[in-house]
mmCIF file of C-alpha atoms in Angstrom:
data_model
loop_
_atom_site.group_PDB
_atom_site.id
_atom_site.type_symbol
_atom_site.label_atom_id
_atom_site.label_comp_id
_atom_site.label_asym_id
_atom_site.label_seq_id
_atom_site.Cartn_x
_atom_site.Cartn_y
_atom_site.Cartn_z
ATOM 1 C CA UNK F 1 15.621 15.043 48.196
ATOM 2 C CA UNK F 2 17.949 15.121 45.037
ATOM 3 C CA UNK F 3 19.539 18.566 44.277
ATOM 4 C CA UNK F 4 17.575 18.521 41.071
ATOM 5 C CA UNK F 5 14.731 18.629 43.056
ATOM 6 C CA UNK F 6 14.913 20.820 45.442
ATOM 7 C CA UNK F 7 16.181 23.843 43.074
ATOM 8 C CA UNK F 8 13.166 22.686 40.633
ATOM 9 C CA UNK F 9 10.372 25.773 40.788
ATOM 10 C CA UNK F 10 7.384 26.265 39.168
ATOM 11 C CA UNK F 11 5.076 29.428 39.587
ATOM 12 C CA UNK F 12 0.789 29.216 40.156
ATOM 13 C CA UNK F 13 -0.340 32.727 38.862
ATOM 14 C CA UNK F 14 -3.569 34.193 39.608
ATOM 15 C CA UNK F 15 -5.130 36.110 37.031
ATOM 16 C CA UNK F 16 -7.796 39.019 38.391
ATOM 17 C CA UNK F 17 -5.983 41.353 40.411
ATOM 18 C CA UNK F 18 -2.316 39.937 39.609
ATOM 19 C CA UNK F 19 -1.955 40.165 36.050
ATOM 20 C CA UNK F 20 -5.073 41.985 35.002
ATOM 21 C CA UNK F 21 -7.564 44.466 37.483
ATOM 22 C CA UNK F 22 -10.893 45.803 36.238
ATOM 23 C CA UNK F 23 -9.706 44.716 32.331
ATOM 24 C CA UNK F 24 -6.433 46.490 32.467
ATOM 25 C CA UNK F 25 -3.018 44.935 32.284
ATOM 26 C CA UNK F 26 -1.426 45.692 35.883
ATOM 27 C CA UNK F 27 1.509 47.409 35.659
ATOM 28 C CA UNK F 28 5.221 45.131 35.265
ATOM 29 C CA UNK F 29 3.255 42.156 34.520
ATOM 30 C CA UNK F 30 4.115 41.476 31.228
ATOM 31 C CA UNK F 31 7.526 42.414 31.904
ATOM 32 C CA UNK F 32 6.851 39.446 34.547
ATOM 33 C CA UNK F 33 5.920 37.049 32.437
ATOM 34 C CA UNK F 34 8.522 37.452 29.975
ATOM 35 C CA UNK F 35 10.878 37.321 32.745
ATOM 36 C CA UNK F 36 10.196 33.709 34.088
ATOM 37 C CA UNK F 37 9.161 32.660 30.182
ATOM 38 C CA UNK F 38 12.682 33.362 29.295
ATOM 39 C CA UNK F 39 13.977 31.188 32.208
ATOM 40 C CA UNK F 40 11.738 28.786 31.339
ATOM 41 C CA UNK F 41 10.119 28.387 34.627
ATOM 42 C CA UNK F 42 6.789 25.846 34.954
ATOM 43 C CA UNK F 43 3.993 27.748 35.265
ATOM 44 C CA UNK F 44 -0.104 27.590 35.376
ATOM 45 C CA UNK F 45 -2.417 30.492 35.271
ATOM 46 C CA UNK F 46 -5.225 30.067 37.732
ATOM 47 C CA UNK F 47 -8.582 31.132 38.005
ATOM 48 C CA UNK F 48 -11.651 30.177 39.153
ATOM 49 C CA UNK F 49 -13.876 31.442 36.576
ATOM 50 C CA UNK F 50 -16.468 28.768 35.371
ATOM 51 C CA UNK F 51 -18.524 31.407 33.749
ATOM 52 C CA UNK F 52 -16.663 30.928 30.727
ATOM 53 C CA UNK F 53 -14.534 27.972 28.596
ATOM 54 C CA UNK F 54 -10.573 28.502 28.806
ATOM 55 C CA UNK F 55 -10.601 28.694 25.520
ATOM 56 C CA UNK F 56 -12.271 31.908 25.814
ATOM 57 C CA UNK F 57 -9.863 33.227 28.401
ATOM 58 C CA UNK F 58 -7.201 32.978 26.121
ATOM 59 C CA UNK F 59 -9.202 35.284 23.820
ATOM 60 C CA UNK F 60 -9.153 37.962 26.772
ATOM 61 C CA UNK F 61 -5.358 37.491 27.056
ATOM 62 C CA UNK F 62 -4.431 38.240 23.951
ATOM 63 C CA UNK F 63 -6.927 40.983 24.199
ATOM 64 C CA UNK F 64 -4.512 42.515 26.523
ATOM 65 C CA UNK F 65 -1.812 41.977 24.638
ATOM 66 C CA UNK F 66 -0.319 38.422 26.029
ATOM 67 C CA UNK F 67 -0.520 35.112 25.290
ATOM 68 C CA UNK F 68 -0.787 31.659 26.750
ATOM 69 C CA UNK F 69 -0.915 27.944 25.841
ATOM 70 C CA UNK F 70 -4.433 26.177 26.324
ATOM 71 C CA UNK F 71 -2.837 23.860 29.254
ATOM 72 C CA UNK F 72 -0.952 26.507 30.608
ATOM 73 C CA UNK F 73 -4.723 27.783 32.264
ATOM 74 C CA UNK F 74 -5.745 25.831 35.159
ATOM 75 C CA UNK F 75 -9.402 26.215 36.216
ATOM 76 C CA UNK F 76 -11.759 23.764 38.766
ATOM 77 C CA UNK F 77 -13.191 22.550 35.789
ATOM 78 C CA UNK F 78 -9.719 20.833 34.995
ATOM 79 C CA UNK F 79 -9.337 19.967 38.720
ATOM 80 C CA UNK F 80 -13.418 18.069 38.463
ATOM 81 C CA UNK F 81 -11.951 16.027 35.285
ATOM 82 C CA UNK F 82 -9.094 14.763 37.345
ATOM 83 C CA UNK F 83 -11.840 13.766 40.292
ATOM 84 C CA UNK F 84 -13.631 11.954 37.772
ATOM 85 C CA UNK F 85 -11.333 10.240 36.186
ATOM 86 C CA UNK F 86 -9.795 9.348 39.501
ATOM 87 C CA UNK F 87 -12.974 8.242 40.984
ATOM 88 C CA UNK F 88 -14.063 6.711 37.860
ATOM 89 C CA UNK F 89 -17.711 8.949 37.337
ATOM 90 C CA UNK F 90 -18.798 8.400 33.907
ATOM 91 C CA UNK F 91 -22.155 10.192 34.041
ATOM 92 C CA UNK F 92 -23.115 13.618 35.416
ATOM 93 C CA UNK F 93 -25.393 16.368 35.476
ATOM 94 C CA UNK F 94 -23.773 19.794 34.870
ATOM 95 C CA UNK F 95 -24.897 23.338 36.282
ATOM 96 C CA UNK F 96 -22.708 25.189 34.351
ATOM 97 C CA UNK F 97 -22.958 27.842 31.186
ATOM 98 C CA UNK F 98 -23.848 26.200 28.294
ATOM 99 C CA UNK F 99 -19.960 27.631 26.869
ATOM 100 C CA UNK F 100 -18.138 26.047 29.746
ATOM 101 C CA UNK F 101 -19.368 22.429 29.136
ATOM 102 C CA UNK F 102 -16.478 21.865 26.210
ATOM 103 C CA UNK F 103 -14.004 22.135 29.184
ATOM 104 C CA UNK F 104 -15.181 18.584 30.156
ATOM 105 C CA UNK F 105 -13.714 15.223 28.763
ATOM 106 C CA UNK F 106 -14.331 11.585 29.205
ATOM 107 C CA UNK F 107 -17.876 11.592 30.842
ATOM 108 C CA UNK F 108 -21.494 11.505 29.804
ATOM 109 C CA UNK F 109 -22.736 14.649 30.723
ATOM 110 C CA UNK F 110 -26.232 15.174 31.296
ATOM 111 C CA UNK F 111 -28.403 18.510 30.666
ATOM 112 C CA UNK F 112 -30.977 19.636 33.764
ATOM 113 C CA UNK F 113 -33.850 19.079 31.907
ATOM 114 C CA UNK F 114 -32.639 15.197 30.717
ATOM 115 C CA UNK F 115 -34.456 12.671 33.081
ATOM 116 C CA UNK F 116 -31.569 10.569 33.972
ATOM 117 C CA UNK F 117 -29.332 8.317 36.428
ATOM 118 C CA UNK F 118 -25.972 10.118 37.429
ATOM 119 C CA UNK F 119 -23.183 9.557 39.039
ATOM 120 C CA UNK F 120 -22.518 13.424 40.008
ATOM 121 C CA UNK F 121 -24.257 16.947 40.003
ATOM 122 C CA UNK F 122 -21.660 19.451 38.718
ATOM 123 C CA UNK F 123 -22.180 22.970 39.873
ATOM 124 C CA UNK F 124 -20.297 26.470 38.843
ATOM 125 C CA UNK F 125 -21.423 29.529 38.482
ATOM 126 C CA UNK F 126 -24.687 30.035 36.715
ATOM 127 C CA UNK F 127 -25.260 34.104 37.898
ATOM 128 C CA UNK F 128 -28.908 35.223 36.774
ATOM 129 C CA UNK F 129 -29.713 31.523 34.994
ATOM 130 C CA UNK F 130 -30.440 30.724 38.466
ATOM 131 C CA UNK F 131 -34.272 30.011 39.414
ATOM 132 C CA UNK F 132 -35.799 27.945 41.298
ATOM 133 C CA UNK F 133 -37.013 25.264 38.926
ATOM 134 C CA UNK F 134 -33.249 24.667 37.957
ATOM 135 C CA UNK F 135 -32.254 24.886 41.624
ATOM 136 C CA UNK F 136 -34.895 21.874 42.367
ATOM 137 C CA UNK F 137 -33.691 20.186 39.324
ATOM 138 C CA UNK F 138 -30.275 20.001 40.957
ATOM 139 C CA UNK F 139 -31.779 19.122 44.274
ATOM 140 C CA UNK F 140 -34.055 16.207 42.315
ATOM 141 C CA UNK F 141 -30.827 14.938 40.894
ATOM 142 C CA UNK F 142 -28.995 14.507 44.088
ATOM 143 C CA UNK F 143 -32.343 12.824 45.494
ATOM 144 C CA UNK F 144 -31.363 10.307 43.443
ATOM 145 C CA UNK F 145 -30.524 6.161 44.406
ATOM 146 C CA UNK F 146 -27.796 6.168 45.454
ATOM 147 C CA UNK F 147 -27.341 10.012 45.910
ATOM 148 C CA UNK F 148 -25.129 11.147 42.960
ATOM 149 C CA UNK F 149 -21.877 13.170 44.089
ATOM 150 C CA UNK F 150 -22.556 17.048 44.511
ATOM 151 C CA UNK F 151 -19.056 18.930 43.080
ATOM 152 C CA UNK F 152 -18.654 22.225 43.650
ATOM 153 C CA UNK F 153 -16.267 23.517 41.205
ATOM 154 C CA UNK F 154 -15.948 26.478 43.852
ATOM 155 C CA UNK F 155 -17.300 28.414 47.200
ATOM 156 C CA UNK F 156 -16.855 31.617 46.428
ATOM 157 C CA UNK F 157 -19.954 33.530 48.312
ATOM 158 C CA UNK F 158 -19.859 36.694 46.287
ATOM 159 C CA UNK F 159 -17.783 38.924 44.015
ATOM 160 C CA UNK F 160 -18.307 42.338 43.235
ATOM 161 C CA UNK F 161 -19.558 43.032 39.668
ATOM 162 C CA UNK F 162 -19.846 46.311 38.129
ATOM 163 C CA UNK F 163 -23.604 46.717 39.069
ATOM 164 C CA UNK F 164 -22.167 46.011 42.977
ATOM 165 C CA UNK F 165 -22.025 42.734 45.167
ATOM 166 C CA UNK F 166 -23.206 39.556 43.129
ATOM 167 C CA UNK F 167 -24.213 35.955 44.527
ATOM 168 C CA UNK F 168 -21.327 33.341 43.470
ATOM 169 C CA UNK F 169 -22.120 29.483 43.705
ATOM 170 C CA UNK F 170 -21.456 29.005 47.798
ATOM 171 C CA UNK F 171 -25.014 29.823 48.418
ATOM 172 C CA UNK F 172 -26.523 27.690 46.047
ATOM 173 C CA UNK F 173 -24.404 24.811 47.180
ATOM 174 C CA UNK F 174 -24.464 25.220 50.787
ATOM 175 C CA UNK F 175 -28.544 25.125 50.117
ATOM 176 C CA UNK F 176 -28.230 22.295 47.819
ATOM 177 C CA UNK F 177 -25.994 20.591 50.927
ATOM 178 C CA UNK F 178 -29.043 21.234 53.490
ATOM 179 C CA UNK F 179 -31.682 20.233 51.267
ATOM 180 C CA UNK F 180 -29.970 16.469 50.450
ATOM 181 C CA UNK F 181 -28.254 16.107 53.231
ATOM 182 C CA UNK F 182 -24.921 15.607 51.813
ATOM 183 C CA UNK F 183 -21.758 17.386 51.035
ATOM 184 C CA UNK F 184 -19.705 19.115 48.436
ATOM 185 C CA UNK F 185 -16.676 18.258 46.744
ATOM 186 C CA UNK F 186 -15.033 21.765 46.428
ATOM 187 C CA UNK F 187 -12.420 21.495 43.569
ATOM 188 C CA UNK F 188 -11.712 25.128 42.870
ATOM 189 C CA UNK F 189 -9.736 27.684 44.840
ATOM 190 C CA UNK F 190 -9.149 27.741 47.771
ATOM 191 C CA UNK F 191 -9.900 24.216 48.070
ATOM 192 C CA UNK F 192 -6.842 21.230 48.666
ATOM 193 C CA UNK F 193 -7.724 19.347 45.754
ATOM 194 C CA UNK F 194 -7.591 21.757 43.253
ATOM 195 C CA UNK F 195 -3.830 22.899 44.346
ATOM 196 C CA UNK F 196 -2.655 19.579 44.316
ATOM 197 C CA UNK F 197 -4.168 18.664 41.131
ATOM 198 C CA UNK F 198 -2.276 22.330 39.814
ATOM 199 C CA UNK F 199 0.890 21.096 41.593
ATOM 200 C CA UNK F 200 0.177 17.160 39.726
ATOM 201 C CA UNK F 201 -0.246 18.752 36.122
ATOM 202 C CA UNK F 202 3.277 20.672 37.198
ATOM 203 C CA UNK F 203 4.989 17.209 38.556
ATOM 204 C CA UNK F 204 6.151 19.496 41.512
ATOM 205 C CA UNK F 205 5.563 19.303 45.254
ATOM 206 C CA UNK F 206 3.635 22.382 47.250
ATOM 207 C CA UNK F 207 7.292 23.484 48.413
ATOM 208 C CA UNK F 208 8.949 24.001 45.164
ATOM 209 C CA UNK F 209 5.785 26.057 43.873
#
């Protein structure tokens, strides 16, 4: 490995519970951030919030009182537009909020209630939209000939809102997965593919992040 390799670094920072906790700024990280700014270290926020667009997040950061580039925030719904692209989907169905949808590019995307041949079922986290009509809606899709490609654009079971424990998307995929008899694509955390395709955007390997 060339020397200018090996000393290259690049940093993947989480968001909830590393630079912010319960809406509050944690304590040093802005200090942090200017730190590896001012060296001018690579770097990707990463989260895997689907609930919202990332343009939104950067609202919340500057909320708190810091500020980031759009491609400096790296969420599964970038990491599902590089398995697209890479595996060449052009149509799919998306489960996500209504807000989130901008984050995708260069496919046909296809509403729950549109009566149409996909290519893939996009899922992320939908939190009380959930019902069972749009639960067999997904299902119907991925009945489909030849069974579309269920993506998962995460498998976290539960988090802990401020009314106590709430249902992620894991359950709803894992009965999506038993009900079609076919598996997910996980692309958000703590999935491979949506490392690497953090580590890709970075042009570094695993070892130098």
């Amino acid at each position: 490995m060339p020397a200018s390799e090996a000393t290259r670094h690049a940093l993947l920072i989480d968001l909830d519970g590393v630079i912010y906790q319960s809406g509050h700024l944690i304590e040093g990280a802005l200090e942090a951030l200017d730190g590896f700014r001012a060296r001018q270290v690579p770097h990707l926020f990463v989260t895997n919030t689907t609930s919202r667009p990332r343009a939104a997040l950067l609202g919340k950061f500057e909320d708190l009182g810091f500020s980031a580039q759009l491609d400096e925030v790296m969420t599964p719904v970038v990491a599902a537009n590089q398995w697209l692209a890479e595996h060449r989907v052009h149509k799919a169905a998306l489960f996500v909020p209504a807000a989130t949808q901008q984050d995708f590019s260069g496919i046909e995307t296809v509403a729950p209630d549109q009566d149409a041949a996909v290519e893939a079922i996009i899922v992320g986290d939908l939190g009380e939209a959930w019902d069972f009509k749009l639960l067999n809606r997904a299902f119907q899709f991925l009945m489909q000939e030849p069974q579309p490609q269920l993506i998962a654009l995460g498998m976290t079971r539960y988090w802990r809102a401020r009314n106590g424990l709430q249902l992620d998307v894991a359950p709803f995929i894992k009965a999506l997965e038993h009900a079609a008899d076919c598996e997910a694509v996980v692309v958000g955390k703590p999935a491979p593919a949506f490392f690497e395709a953090s580590l890709a955007i970075l042009a570094v390997s695993a070892g130098q992040a």
